[in-house]
Amino acid sequence: MPIPLAQAGLAALFAVAAPVASNPLLAPWTGPYGGAPPFDKVQVEGFKPALEAGMAEQLAAIDEITGEKAPPTFANTIAALERSDRGLERVQSLYGVWRTSMNTPPFQEVEREMAPRLAAFRDQVTQNATLFKRIAAVYAGRESADLSPEQKRLAWLYYTTFARTGAKLDPAGKKRLSEINQRLATLYTTFAQNVLADETDHVLFLEDEKDLAGLPDTLRSAAAAGAESRGKKGRWVILNTRSSMEPFLTYSDRRDLRERVWRTYYSRGDNGDAKDNNKTITEILGLRAERAKLLGFETHAHWSLEDTMAKTPERAMVLMEAVWTPAVARVREEVAEMQAIADGEGAAIQVAPWDYRYYAEKVRKAKYDLDENEVKPYLQLDRLRDGMFWVAGKVFGLHFSPVQGVPVYHPDVVVYEVKDAAGRHVGLWYFDPWARPGKRSGAWMNAYRDQERFDGEVPTIVSNNSNFVRGAAAAPVLASWDDATTMFHEFGHALHGLSSGVAYPSLSGTSVARDYVEFPSQILERWLATPDVLSRFALHYRTGQPMPAALAQKIERASTFRQGFDTVEYLASALVDMKLHLAGARPIDPDAFERETLAALGMPSEVVMRHRTPQFTHVFSSDDYAAGYYSYLWSDVLAADAWEAFTEAGGPWDEAVAKRLRESVFSVGNTIDPADGYRAFRDRDARIDALMRKRGFPVPAPPKTD
Ligand SMILES: [Zn+2]
């Protein structure tokens, strides 16, 4: 997506390196499917010259646009900009994969050097006064220029993006802004690399079988395999990632080890050593506050929310506060239930944060007769993937089949071709489910190439990534219910990309407002729990038998289980994020700020923020989710409300509702205002009620009217 905001790349400082075509990272992608990324040709030392050549290439293209004698038009300015960074887009796509999934020390060196240079390049494009004048002229004349609605929207997007990122500043302001952005790029890289280092380096090796007390067999064999792959055969390793920490805290009977794993995980970036992130955070927040003022906004939060659906921090806060109070009340109930179990067992403890998952699991068994270990044997990774494909076929008319011979960056990765109901090629889907050193933790979707058609059809290429831990060789990998939900979530992002049917890449697929982009992914989660999916794809890994209906019903009945914990750990992070970015220019000590903010909110002592400030990569490894972590809740209001459109109609497979969802949400990208898209789908705005029902919280009374 060629919008210069986040993706474009450097400067006239560089003489053009090698001719473009000879650099394999920059060259057009070849082969079937409209070409595929040349992962087999990537060498880390190739990134720097390829990025430099890509930036030089775009600058030359921009020179042609600004040197144009004819008056500015959509075609000679906006469409030309959409074409201006093809090469840079290609190399950045590969670069992005190495950042997230192949992050080795030699690559980190390249990243440290190139991050500020890419930031400087983006500013150089945005601050090009001649270019901005042309964009502004096209934008001002958009109504009389016989443009399509999508073209008008694109002109608006370019104009507002340039304006809000500094195009209107005077020369001194532009200079300072660019200094700030370059420094921030370096700090973001430092922050992310520090968190990754603490995740990689602070793993826990267990020596003695006694240390595994309570762990189910699947976890034991994964821990043993992990230790062996790290050269410690005969021991067990607990990785310092969410997908290792959570099951350990859920099952380990060893309270001392639970506390140790918990402390290690929640201390990432906060150990007072060379990888400590606190000073970095202070500097990031200071620079963001200064930048917001420079751009004419009260705080970074105000600047950041201007182009979202929420529009203002105040509106986001109103939503968060409406959910916070019932969520905290629910935590108190959950803790009381857990304490009763602990007391009944004679544990003689006060439930602490490292006990929450462990005793919650016991409550689940006692109250809902539901044992996570009873569910897990039915959740085979491969069958879940087939289930996702099945949903894609039924609801989105998309069909997946494996393909061979497409280059991959690691043998773990598998590639599928996606076709529509008429059998036309739609795109490629790459799947990289496995944890590896150098791969960031968590799960995410990524687009290697956006769908577009203004210069001929270009099919999209998307990927889903997660961190499953392999068990013993040939043993099927089993997912937890949460992991299965996350798989469907990320697949929702992939379907959003694959369903895209727009003309211009900057408006394509998932390039939508940040607090809207989680709506397609969160609604996808809902199909996992449908009886049709469970009965077909939740098959026991030994017997092949489908999950019994009684078990599926128990899962359904327990769907609001532990919602106090889940909502509070999330919202505490979202509220701290927002308040950090509303605090203005005063210097912030992250540790004290976090402590005081949580105290003022009445944070229950048994819960910790899902992402504590020193490890909050959403917020501090780029601008993307800064003052934006609330977006998941905002989007979930939409997803919950949209799901009720299905249940109010014929159920999860209602064809008319699915058609509206595709036509008004999944396929339109950012070609329309998201609020309008939602209204076209639902015939009204979203209401909070469905979200509260979904989480099992009281639905607020409607406002009184006279
Ligand atoms: Zn998501």
XYZ file of C-alpha atoms and ligand atoms in Angstrom:
707
model
C 0.000 0.000 0.000
C 1.831 3.009 -1.198
C 0.501 5.528 1.287
C 3.682 7.280 2.405
C 2.572 7.353 6.045
C 3.944 4.090 7.281
C 5.318 2.173 4.397
C 7.413 4.295 2.180
C 11.007 4.281 2.472
C 14.750 7.241 2.156
C 16.507 10.028 0.714
C 18.473 11.788 -1.914
C 21.323 11.075 0.441
C 21.720 7.845 -1.459
C 23.178 7.515 -4.806
C 21.142 4.867 -6.613
C 22.761 1.564 -5.702
C 22.630 -1.354 -8.104
C 20.231 -1.130 -11.049
C 16.803 -2.074 -9.736
C 16.245 -5.144 -11.841
C 19.460 -6.795 -10.708
C 18.541 -6.690 -7.015
C 16.421 -9.783 -6.314
C 14.747 -8.140 -3.284
C 13.536 -5.239 -5.375
C 12.738 -6.916 -8.666
C 9.134 -7.669 -9.717
C 7.890 -10.998 -8.353
C 7.791 -13.742 -10.928
C 6.113 -17.094 -11.382
C 2.487 -18.123 -11.200
C -0.238 -16.441 -9.054
C 0.785 -12.989 -10.279
C 4.249 -13.620 -8.847
C 5.187 -14.584 -5.311
C 7.733 -13.169 -2.842
C 11.263 -14.461 -3.619
C 11.908 -15.682 -0.083
C 14.484 -18.136 -1.423
C 16.634 -15.250 -2.675
C 16.758 -13.236 0.537
C 20.124 -12.626 2.119
C 20.220 -10.284 5.062
C 23.030 -8.218 3.551
C 20.780 -7.555 0.560
C 18.214 -5.552 2.556
C 20.155 -2.341 2.930
C 21.040 -1.836 -0.757
C 17.529 -2.929 -1.768
C 15.864 -0.467 0.607
C 18.194 2.296 -0.572
C 17.478 1.564 -4.218
C 13.731 1.348 -3.511
C 13.755 4.725 -1.829
C 15.760 6.273 -4.644
C 13.341 4.768 -7.147
C 10.358 6.297 -5.363
C 12.019 9.679 -5.113
C 12.627 9.615 -8.854
C 8.958 8.774 -9.409
C 7.922 11.653 -7.139
C 10.230 14.010 -9.021
C 8.350 13.106 -12.157
C 5.017 13.847 -10.472
C 6.157 17.224 -9.153
C 7.875 18.087 -12.437
C 4.659 17.516 -14.394
C 3.769 20.614 -16.442
C 0.069 19.860 -16.692
C -2.181 20.958 -13.810
C -2.648 18.405 -11.003
C -5.224 15.696 -11.715
C -6.148 12.496 -9.969
C -4.361 10.526 -12.687
C -1.113 12.469 -12.795
C -0.831 12.909 -9.020
C -2.792 10.460 -6.830
C -2.769 7.449 -9.151
C 0.871 8.184 -9.965
C 1.659 8.150 -6.233
C -0.050 4.780 -5.904
C 2.463 3.518 -8.483
C 5.485 5.343 -7.138
C 6.774 2.803 -4.633
C 6.217 -0.592 -6.212
C 9.829 -1.676 -5.698
C 10.059 -0.345 -2.168
C 6.796 -2.099 -1.291
C 8.265 -5.384 -2.459
C 11.446 -5.092 -0.436
C 9.564 -3.837 2.628
C 7.303 -6.829 2.425
C 10.304 -9.158 2.707
C 11.919 -6.908 5.307
C 8.759 -7.106 7.418
C 8.888 -10.891 7.453
C 12.475 -10.816 8.692
C 11.523 -8.269 11.360
C 8.796 -10.453 12.827
C 9.779 -14.005 12.015
C 13.512 -14.274 11.195
C 14.890 -11.716 13.598
C 18.539 -12.764 13.904
C 21.376 -10.626 15.298
C 22.721 -9.734 11.813
C 19.230 -8.643 10.786
C 18.847 -6.591 13.963
C 21.934 -4.655 12.970
C 20.367 -3.796 9.610
C 17.140 -2.846 11.355
C 18.898 -0.523 13.787
C 20.552 1.287 10.904
C 17.593 1.396 8.539
C 14.689 2.244 10.907
C 15.640 5.943 11.317
C 16.583 6.242 7.658
C 13.196 4.897 6.582
C 11.524 7.361 8.956
C 13.538 10.213 7.438
C 12.530 9.092 3.981
C 8.822 9.038 4.878
C 9.128 12.593 6.164
C 10.969 13.648 3.051
C 7.994 12.480 0.978
C 5.358 14.001 3.275
C 7.239 17.276 3.538
C 7.657 17.750 -0.193
C 5.816 21.062 -0.554
C 5.317 20.818 -4.317
C 3.874 17.357 -3.978
C 1.512 18.391 -1.188
C 0.313 21.360 -3.229
C -0.653 19.033 -6.045
C -2.412 16.625 -3.664
C -4.268 19.529 -2.039
C -5.361 20.789 -5.470
C -6.768 17.397 -6.473
C -8.514 17.119 -3.118
C -10.023 20.622 -3.382
C -11.333 19.928 -6.886
C -12.543 16.416 -6.224
C -16.272 17.133 -6.598
C -15.972 18.748 -10.016
C -13.396 16.340 -11.453
C -15.671 13.436 -12.397
C -14.054 11.031 -9.940
C -15.511 7.761 -8.685
C -16.438 7.624 -4.984
C -13.362 5.474 -4.401
C -11.122 8.005 -6.131
C -12.565 10.809 -4.017
C -11.945 8.765 -0.903
C -8.334 8.153 -1.957
C -7.760 11.858 -2.609
C -9.176 12.557 0.848
C -6.921 9.910 2.397
C -3.763 11.298 0.801
C -4.644 14.840 1.724
C -5.519 14.130 5.364
C -2.595 11.741 5.854
C -0.107 14.271 4.537
C -1.710 17.095 6.505
C -1.814 15.222 9.796
C 1.770 14.031 9.463
C 3.316 17.446 8.968
C 2.848 18.609 5.361
C 1.500 21.974 6.539
C 4.336 22.825 8.931
C 6.827 25.623 8.317
C 10.418 24.625 7.484
C 11.600 24.741 11.118
C 8.635 22.635 12.217
C 9.284 20.118 9.460
C 12.909 19.815 10.464
C 12.063 19.202 14.111
C 9.315 16.719 13.187
C 11.713 14.705 11.097
C 14.269 14.646 13.935
C 11.564 13.382 16.284
C 10.414 10.674 13.880
C 13.956 9.415 13.276
C 14.676 9.250 16.977
C 11.349 7.478 17.611
C 12.148 4.907 14.926
C 15.383 4.069 16.729
C 13.637 3.897 20.108
C 10.892 1.615 18.739
C 13.523 -0.751 17.396
C 15.349 -0.751 20.737
C 12.107 -1.407 22.595
C 11.078 -4.369 20.434
C 14.548 -5.896 20.386
C 14.752 -5.670 24.188
C 11.451 -7.500 24.649
C 12.467 -10.167 22.154
C 15.804 -10.594 23.959
C 14.081 -11.103 27.311
C 11.716 -13.621 25.741
C 14.581 -15.515 24.142
C 17.077 -15.381 27.001
C 14.975 -15.834 30.125
C 13.599 -19.320 29.548
C 13.214 -21.689 32.471
C 14.851 -25.119 32.315
C 13.330 -27.690 34.637
C 15.664 -30.424 35.850
C 13.454 -32.727 37.790
C 10.263 -34.579 36.886
C 8.792 -33.277 40.166
C 8.882 -29.777 38.677
C 6.275 -30.878 36.143
C 3.598 -31.711 38.716
C 0.134 -31.047 37.311
C 1.212 -30.534 33.697
C -0.692 -32.577 31.127
C 1.264 -34.914 28.830
C 1.037 -32.653 25.804
C 2.766 -29.848 27.697
C 5.389 -32.213 29.080
C 6.320 -33.528 25.669
C 6.394 -30.022 24.167
C 8.634 -28.863 27.043
C 10.926 -31.845 26.535
C 11.104 -31.309 22.765
C 11.856 -27.637 23.341
C 14.715 -28.423 25.707
C 16.158 -30.957 23.316
C 16.085 -28.484 20.430
C 18.054 -26.137 22.695
C 20.678 -28.794 23.285
C 19.418 -29.877 26.727
C 18.066 -33.342 26.144
C 16.485 -34.928 29.193
C 15.306 -31.631 30.611
C 12.201 -29.509 30.060
C 11.957 -25.882 28.988
C 9.255 -23.312 29.747
C 9.632 -20.523 27.212
C 9.133 -16.910 28.202
C 6.264 -16.405 25.769
C 2.529 -16.158 26.267
C 1.845 -19.527 24.660
C 4.180 -21.234 27.132
C 3.459 -19.127 30.202
C -0.332 -19.414 30.093
C -0.637 -23.219 30.091
C 2.068 -23.517 32.731
C 0.226 -21.136 35.060
C -3.028 -22.965 34.348
C -1.813 -26.436 35.255
C 1.343 -26.401 37.326
C 0.688 -27.556 40.887
C 3.968 -25.973 41.919
C 3.040 -22.562 43.269
C 6.717 -21.573 43.616
C 7.341 -22.276 39.930
C 4.112 -20.585 38.905
C 5.288 -17.458 40.666
C 8.692 -17.704 39.027
C 7.291 -18.118 35.521
C 4.807 -15.316 36.165
C 7.461 -12.925 37.442
C 9.814 -13.672 34.564
C 7.087 -13.111 31.990
C 5.691 -9.902 33.442
C 9.193 -8.492 34.029
C 10.135 -8.505 30.365
C 11.783 -5.179 29.600
C 11.710 -4.304 33.299
C 14.750 -5.980 34.836
C 16.949 -2.956 35.452
C 19.578 -4.387 33.104
C 20.837 -3.499 29.622
C 17.494 -4.603 28.129
C 15.361 -2.488 30.471
C 12.810 -0.391 28.556
C 11.794 2.204 31.146
C 14.079 5.044 30.000
C 13.151 4.312 26.398
C 9.460 4.674 27.257
C 10.004 8.020 28.965
C 11.766 9.347 25.907
C 9.141 7.945 23.500
C 6.297 9.545 25.447
C 8.107 12.890 25.628
C 8.762 12.932 21.889
C 5.201 11.903 21.064
C 3.802 14.688 23.232
C 6.103 17.226 21.575
C 5.161 15.962 18.117
C 1.428 16.198 18.854
C 1.809 19.832 19.939
C 3.869 20.586 16.859
C 1.070 19.142 14.713
C -1.543 21.227 16.510
C -3.065 18.651 18.838
C -3.537 18.756 22.582
C -1.928 15.337 23.194
C -0.679 12.322 21.307
C -3.977 10.586 22.068
C -5.929 13.371 20.356
C -3.660 13.206 17.322
C -3.751 9.434 17.195
C -7.546 9.087 17.385
C -8.343 11.781 14.833
C -8.496 9.308 11.940
C -10.252 6.489 13.803
C -13.878 5.551 14.184
C -13.891 6.729 17.810
C -12.480 10.106 16.660
C -11.651 11.378 20.178
C -9.992 9.922 23.301
C -13.053 10.980 25.266
C -15.346 8.696 23.268
C -12.953 5.795 23.678
C -12.720 6.449 27.421
C -16.514 6.483 27.804
C -16.697 2.999 26.309
C -13.807 1.655 28.393
C -15.226 3.041 31.605
C -18.669 1.605 30.872
C -17.129 -1.864 30.713
C -14.487 -1.444 33.442
C -16.817 -1.225 36.429
C -18.825 -4.416 35.754
C -15.608 -6.225 34.806
C -13.969 -5.380 38.140
C -17.098 -6.465 39.971
C -16.909 -9.773 38.122
C -13.253 -10.229 39.118
C -14.279 -9.903 42.771
C -16.813 -12.691 42.288
C -14.291 -14.840 40.451
C -11.683 -14.369 43.180
C -14.219 -15.271 45.862
C -15.055 -18.495 44.037
C -11.381 -19.367 43.646
C -10.550 -18.502 47.239
C -13.321 -20.828 48.386
C -11.781 -23.676 46.407
C -8.284 -22.927 47.713
C -9.614 -22.790 51.269
C -11.548 -25.999 50.743
C -8.336 -27.708 49.663
C -6.587 -26.382 52.740
C -4.098 -24.499 50.557
C -3.701 -21.730 53.149
C -3.028 -19.075 50.522
C -4.464 -15.788 49.356
C -5.154 -15.970 45.627
C -2.279 -14.100 43.948
C -1.890 -13.171 40.266
C 0.112 -16.372 39.564
C -2.753 -18.410 41.048
C -5.548 -16.936 38.951
C -5.400 -19.212 35.937
C -4.756 -22.263 38.121
C -7.730 -21.837 40.431
C -9.957 -20.483 37.672
C -9.419 -23.812 35.944
C -10.624 -25.577 39.084
C -13.683 -23.341 39.177
C -14.388 -24.199 35.560
C -14.386 -27.866 36.446
C -16.494 -27.426 39.563
C -19.012 -24.966 38.190
C -19.344 -25.938 34.553
C -18.093 -29.503 34.737
C -15.709 -28.446 32.005
C -12.098 -29.530 31.922
C -9.818 -27.814 29.450
C -7.926 -31.105 29.168
C -11.128 -32.749 28.064
C -11.507 -30.162 25.280
C -7.948 -30.051 24.023
C -7.762 -33.574 22.528
C -10.477 -32.455 20.100
C -8.582 -29.370 18.962
C -6.003 -30.628 16.500
C -4.198 -27.849 14.722
C -4.651 -29.429 11.277
C -8.365 -30.066 11.741
C -8.913 -26.522 13.041
C -7.262 -25.230 9.890
C -9.666 -27.370 7.842
C -12.522 -25.930 9.888
C -11.399 -22.397 9.066
C -11.333 -23.304 5.382
C -14.832 -24.725 5.666
C -16.157 -21.509 7.211
C -14.372 -19.528 4.480
C -16.171 -21.626 1.885
C -19.620 -21.371 3.430
C -19.628 -17.728 4.489
C -17.168 -16.093 2.089
C -17.224 -18.379 -0.939
C -13.433 -18.818 -0.720
C -11.727 -22.162 -1.289
C -8.230 -23.177 -0.180
C -5.931 -25.789 -1.672
C -2.257 -26.463 -0.898
C 0.342 -25.537 -3.506
C 3.935 -26.681 -3.881
C 6.960 -24.950 -5.287
C 6.231 -21.456 -3.992
C 9.335 -20.105 -2.193
C 9.105 -19.929 1.617
C 11.416 -18.265 4.161
C 11.447 -21.303 6.439
C 10.560 -24.990 5.893
C 7.839 -24.572 8.564
C 5.760 -22.459 6.199
C 3.029 -23.930 3.983
C 1.253 -22.133 1.150
C -2.336 -22.386 -0.108
C -3.995 -21.034 -3.191
C -7.349 -19.334 -2.635
C -10.081 -19.325 -5.270
C -13.539 -17.800 -5.269
C -16.830 -19.604 -5.835
C -16.417 -19.240 -9.612
C -12.976 -20.867 -9.430
C -11.065 -17.647 -10.093
C -7.713 -17.118 -8.401
C -8.080 -14.736 -5.456
C -4.746 -14.916 -3.687
C -2.226 -16.932 -1.719
C -2.348 -17.731 2.001
C 0.900 -18.546 3.844
C 0.645 -20.362 7.164
C 3.505 -20.288 9.687
C 2.156 -21.740 12.942
C 5.360 -22.705 14.784
C 7.396 -21.015 17.505
C 11.076 -20.477 16.639
C 13.926 -18.469 18.074
C 13.922 -15.047 16.415
C 10.165 -15.087 15.849
C 8.144 -12.634 17.877
C 5.590 -14.135 20.243
C 1.833 -13.992 19.792
C -0.154 -14.380 16.589
C -0.688 -12.032 13.678
C -1.762 -11.606 10.079
C 0.352 -9.909 7.487
C -0.253 -8.913 3.857
C 2.725 -9.434 1.575
C 0.845 -7.800 -1.286
C -2.458 -5.899 -1.289
C -5.239 -6.586 -3.728
C -5.729 -3.847 -6.365
C -7.048 -3.502 -9.886
C -6.478 0.051 -11.143
C -3.572 -1.064 -13.343
C -4.908 -4.567 -13.959
C -5.867 -7.229 -11.456
C -3.296 -7.827 -8.736
C -4.248 -10.666 -6.374
C -3.398 -10.344 -2.696
C -0.926 -12.459 -0.734
C -1.562 -12.804 2.997
C -0.176 -14.839 5.877
C -1.190 -16.087 9.290
C 1.463 -16.541 11.963
C 1.417 -18.019 15.433
C 3.630 -19.718 17.997
C 2.475 -23.272 18.527
C 5.001 -25.490 20.233
C 5.660 -28.773 18.475
C 5.243 -31.934 20.485
C 7.039 -35.204 19.964
C 7.697 -36.083 16.327
C 4.559 -37.047 14.400
C 2.290 -36.387 17.394
C -0.649 -34.174 16.417
C -0.418 -30.681 17.836
C -3.328 -29.814 20.088
C -4.555 -26.286 20.672
C -6.201 -24.817 23.734
C -9.627 -23.258 23.261
C -8.002 -19.812 23.492
C -5.421 -20.712 20.853
C -8.147 -22.085 18.597
C -10.067 -18.829 19.006
C -6.926 -16.867 18.143
C -6.433 -18.959 14.995
C -9.931 -18.060 13.844
C -9.283 -14.434 14.773
C -6.147 -14.146 12.648
C -7.868 -16.024 9.865
C -10.565 -13.319 9.981
C -7.881 -10.739 9.170
C -6.698 -12.973 6.326
C -10.255 -13.249 4.939
C -10.601 -9.473 5.198
C -7.546 -9.204 2.934
C -8.630 -12.026 0.628
C -12.174 -10.647 0.217
C -10.929 -7.242 -0.870
C -12.344 -5.995 -4.149
C -11.122 -2.424 -4.575
C -9.211 -0.484 -7.207
C -6.406 1.184 -5.239
C -3.908 -0.556 -2.960
C -3.908 2.191 -0.292
C -7.605 1.468 0.336
C -7.318 -2.297 0.111
C -8.135 -5.132 2.501
C -7.162 -4.472 6.094
C -5.971 -0.878 5.452
C -8.891 0.478 7.473
C -9.229 2.519 10.668
C -7.371 0.882 13.524
C -10.457 0.544 15.727
C -12.382 -1.048 12.852
C -9.796 -3.561 11.681
C -10.423 -5.949 14.588
C -14.105 -6.224 13.729
C -13.709 -8.735 10.849
C -11.243 -10.768 12.902
C -13.329 -10.799 16.066
C -16.514 -11.819 14.325
C -14.674 -14.762 12.726
C -13.972 -16.134 16.211
C -17.671 -16.743 16.644
C -17.900 -19.460 14.001
C -15.470 -21.698 15.900
C -18.009 -22.404 18.628
C -20.843 -23.302 16.267
C -22.093 -26.904 16.529
C -21.572 -27.327 12.768
C -17.862 -26.558 13.005
C -17.263 -28.498 16.215
C -19.076 -31.618 15.041
C -17.086 -31.698 11.791
C -13.641 -30.499 12.818
C -13.271 -30.921 16.571
C -12.239 -34.554 16.180
C -10.508 -36.481 18.930
C -6.873 -36.999 17.968
C -6.892 -40.678 18.973
C -10.383 -41.884 18.103
C -11.323 -39.437 15.336
C -14.686 -39.108 17.066
C -16.334 -35.665 16.934
C -16.643 -33.639 20.089
C -19.776 -34.874 21.882
C -22.682 -32.436 21.737
C -22.803 -32.399 25.533
C -19.213 -31.147 25.673
C -19.916 -28.491 23.046
C -22.888 -27.351 25.134
C -20.708 -27.113 28.210
C -18.291 -24.901 26.283
C -21.219 -22.741 25.238
C -22.535 -22.510 28.812
C -19.071 -21.589 30.076
C -18.569 -18.887 27.428
C -18.743 -16.068 29.978
C -16.408 -17.926 32.324
C -13.405 -15.847 33.554
C -14.636 -12.810 31.625
C -13.829 -10.666 34.660
C -10.168 -11.612 34.406
C -9.977 -11.424 30.608
C -11.689 -8.056 30.440
C -9.788 -6.478 33.328
C -6.319 -7.608 32.182
C -7.091 -6.209 28.729
C -8.804 -2.987 29.847
C -6.104 -2.167 32.406
C -3.616 -2.154 29.526
C -5.928 -0.141 27.293
C -6.618 2.450 30.007
C -2.951 2.843 30.966
C -2.087 3.220 27.271
C -4.675 5.955 26.808
C -3.755 7.782 30.015
C -0.025 7.684 29.185
C -0.835 9.443 25.936
C -3.238 11.938 27.493
C -0.679 12.987 30.097
C 0.939 15.628 27.902
C 4.550 16.701 27.928
C 5.507 16.169 31.575
C 8.292 13.600 31.985
C 6.806 10.229 32.861
C 8.292 7.543 35.057
C 6.537 4.492 33.541
C 6.796 2.424 36.690
C 5.235 5.040 38.967
C 2.666 6.022 36.340
C 1.503 2.438 35.896
C 1.284 1.866 39.657
C -0.579 5.110 40.377
C -2.953 4.809 37.431
C -3.926 1.275 38.370
C -4.422 2.261 42.009
C -6.672 5.143 40.966
C -8.687 2.784 38.752
C -9.164 0.308 41.584
C -7.241 -2.458 39.824
C -7.849 -5.774 41.613
C -4.554 -6.960 43.107
C -5.116 -10.492 41.752
C -4.844 -9.355 38.117
C -1.941 -7.825 36.208
C -2.092 -5.851 32.982
C -2.095 -8.146 29.956
C 0.823 -6.090 28.627
C 2.712 -4.187 31.299
C 4.177 -0.894 30.122
C 7.843 -2.083 29.686
C 6.727 -4.920 27.378
C 3.795 -3.234 25.637
C 5.014 -3.754 22.079
C 1.628 -2.776 20.608
C 2.245 0.697 21.956
C 6.019 1.190 21.983
C 7.418 -0.707 19.012
C 5.685 1.621 16.532
C 3.014 4.299 16.408
C 0.428 1.802 15.225
C -1.375 0.995 18.478
C -0.192 3.911 20.622
C -3.296 5.311 22.319
C -4.970 2.592 20.270
C -5.111 -0.542 22.381
C -8.749 0.337 23.146
C -9.408 -0.580 19.506
C -10.021 -4.234 20.334
C -12.905 -3.293 22.605
C -14.297 -0.778 20.138
C -14.212 -3.393 17.391
C -15.685 -6.016 19.671
C -18.752 -3.854 20.190
C -19.201 -4.089 16.412
C -18.379 -7.804 16.245
C -20.799 -8.737 19.032
C -23.551 -6.594 17.572
C -22.906 -7.977 14.075
C -23.016 -11.573 15.321
C -26.490 -10.897 16.695
C -27.498 -9.938 13.150
C -26.839 -13.603 12.319
C -28.543 -15.040 15.384
C -31.566 -12.766 14.898
C -31.843 -14.036 11.310
C -31.368 -17.689 10.363
C -28.243 -18.367 12.463
C -24.502 -18.430 11.703
C -24.964 -19.503 8.078
C -27.714 -17.096 7.102
C -26.922 -16.281 3.509
C -28.502 -12.850 3.330
C -26.638 -11.606 6.404
C -23.378 -13.161 5.163
C -23.823 -11.415 1.825
C -24.301 -8.046 3.521
C -21.247 -8.690 5.700
C -19.128 -9.424 2.625
C -20.463 -6.538 0.581
C -20.478 -3.812 3.225
C -17.523 -4.828 5.406
C -15.089 -7.482 4.154
C -14.766 -6.473 0.498
C -14.767 -2.674 0.678
C -11.467 -2.001 2.457
C -11.226 1.689 3.265
C -13.211 2.839 0.233
C -16.068 3.995 2.474
C -16.317 5.476 5.954
C -16.458 2.507 8.364
C -19.469 3.924 10.199
C -21.323 4.020 6.869
C -20.187 0.494 6.051
C -21.452 -0.774 9.372
C -24.786 0.991 8.935
C -25.164 -0.533 5.480
C -24.658 -3.949 7.029
C -26.858 -3.510 10.113
C -29.335 -0.766 9.116
C -28.365 1.041 12.331
C -25.328 1.920 14.462
C -23.820 -0.687 16.763
C -25.009 -0.851 20.368
C -23.012 -1.922 23.403
C -25.720 -4.357 24.591
C -24.526 -7.333 22.569
C -20.981 -6.969 23.919
C -22.240 -6.903 27.498
C -24.384 -9.984 26.883
C -21.473 -11.806 25.268
C -19.260 -11.141 28.290
C -22.000 -11.876 30.796
C -22.124 -8.338 32.206
C -25.351 -6.462 33.006
C -26.730 -4.623 29.982
C -26.993 -0.905 30.788
C -30.466 0.620 30.818
C -31.227 2.655 27.695
C -30.847 6.414 28.201
C -34.066 8.063 29.409
C -35.970 10.077 26.853
C -38.728 12.538 27.613
Zn -6.446 -8.894 15.391
